[in-house]
Amino acid sequence: MSRLDVDARPPGAVDVMLKRAGRFTGPDFDPSEDISSVLRAVRVLVVGAGGLGCELLKGLAMSGFGNVDVIDMDTIDVSNLNRQFLFRSEDVGKSKAETAARRTRERVPTCEVTAHHGRIEDKEDGWYRQFDIIALGLDSLEARAYINSVCCGFLEYDEDGNVDPTTIKPLVDGGTEGFKGHARVIVPGMTPCFHCTMWLFPPQTTFPLCTLAETPRSAAHCIEYAKLIQWPAERHGETFDPDVVEHMTWVYKKALKRAETFGIEGVTYSHTQGVTKNIIPAIPSTNAIIAAACVIETLKIATMCAKGMNNYIMYVGTDGVYSHTVEYERDPMCVMCSPGIAHSVSAYATLRDFMSSIVAAHPDSLSEPSVSYRGKNLYLRGVLEDQFVDNLTARMVDLMGGRTEGLVVVNDKKMKKTSMRVRVSLSG
Amino acid sequence: MIKLFSVKEKQEKAAMEREANGGHASRQSSGEVRVAKDISELALPRSMSIAFPNGRDDLLNFIITVKPDEGYYRGGMFEFSFAVPTMYPHEPPKVRCERKVYHPNIDLEGNVCLNILREDWKPVLSISSVVFGLSLLFSEPNPDDPLNKDAAEDLARTPKNFELNVRRAMQGGYVGQHRFSQCLR
Ligand SMILES: [Zn+2]
């Protein structure tokens, strides 16, 4: 493999961008500053070392980033090799994160890449604080929502509802599906977070169970039936794992048999994979385009060499090339990132005192509030109410673990679809 | 947009202080926030009850018991387990009947054919909507959407015979080759 000596190369486009002032630079951009040393110091976490992740690592390393971490729980499959270009056939079965990190280091020795083979949920929230920017190359909504909730959990707001900038962890997110893709910049507390725009993600298409059971009409119906009904019925207690070949083959064979019974064509092994994993074939060029956009945005956030993208770009490559940038808006009531409403009560206030005082302050929205703090319910009306009455006479300061400031979530029947976030301060 | 490096040092210092002050920010998934709202607003009819096997701090897993007082299933008692995903309400709760019941819309594995649990789920729906759907399953079993084909045909062709079979099943007896769970109160 040939080595690319980054330090010896002639000044490239990145250097030109970083060393010149211009009309489009971000606030306080200082081209005279030694920005390449800044790029070496800034710590970027790449989440996912798959199709997008490989592209992100390459792009970041080649742009001069020198301190990158990558996390992924997967191992390399032979079907990854066509697009996940940091992997070779001899790597099949090895950790994606570790292999991607090693290959990136080999090619770009100025970039230190640290691998973390494991699940994102297994890292403590505090672990994510050490990074300056988090770049996401994921294919699951759930994983994105998880990282989003971690980063939104860092946010702190002052009395006026202004976010404390030291608590912001910027996210750059890429996503691809076949010929379509998106890239977005999330500055939690300033621009919309994932949860603000959850409606952007269409729900998974599902078929009625009774159709699957009685009147299947398509290959997908047969595959879903095999996975949803036949698997749990015949393989008690075993969890279907789409990455285990034997599991996939089992579902494929069952689906094929069922399709024959109903005279349906089109059940193939790869179609079975597609339906059960809900995947659309990955297109390498889409990954490259989307990852490039993400790398540029990461570079902009790190150096301010240009204003950041505001805040979402979609790309469609099905017929020619179409792209469009949209400025999505924050949901002012977002349960993840909104500043909430300030409310202060006495340092000696009990939960009951707090509830009557918050109801008095917002009589139009509240009458019988339920309250939770940091994921723990302090008071819940309705069917479980008798289990929480003890808390009514407890002091807020004790319920909040000795803290005198914090964000509580208040629910009430009077508020139809939303929850109210309240920044409580216990004073005096 | 923030200027990253003017805040970086401050950020590290602040983070260290926070960690020293008793640990991490803790999160609530959007599913947990929403299910807490749903549960606090859930109004159950007399014929239903709810239990939280893991206690009040785990609202994501619970059991709804339906005790119909009229219709084919009167006198019976049917438990449904609910597992609420972290992506709730973007995704529907997973619901399963924990008893083996002779019912046109519930199969022998406990899968339930209720449109709002799958193809018609929308984030504006709630646990209340699902609970209402479950009660409807017992007051108006629907032979047109069969998940247990034998039971559906039985109900459509010979309602009297269906009623007898439901009774036999609820007593823990056999209908055809299958033995059902004792579900009588
Ligand atoms: Zn938000």
mmCIF file of C-alpha atoms and ligand atoms in Angstrom, chain A residues 193 195-196 334 336-337, ligand 1:
data_model
loop_
_atom_site.group_PDB
_atom_site.id
_atom_site.type_symbol
_atom_site.label_atom_id
_atom_site.label_comp_id
_atom_site.label_asym_id
_atom_site.label_seq_id
_atom_site.Cartn_x
_atom_site.Cartn_y
_atom_site.Cartn_z
ATOM 1 C CA CYS A 193 -32.260 18.527 17.468
ATOM 2 C CA HIS A 195 -36.355 15.075 18.382
ATOM 3 C CA CYS A 196 -37.519 18.518 17.182
ATOM 4 C CA CYS A 334 -39.081 19.888 22.530
ATOM 5 C CA MET A 336 -35.036 16.982 24.589
ATOM 6 C CA CYS A 337 -33.556 20.399 23.867
HETATM 7 ZN ZN ZN C 1 -35.197 19.380 20.187
#
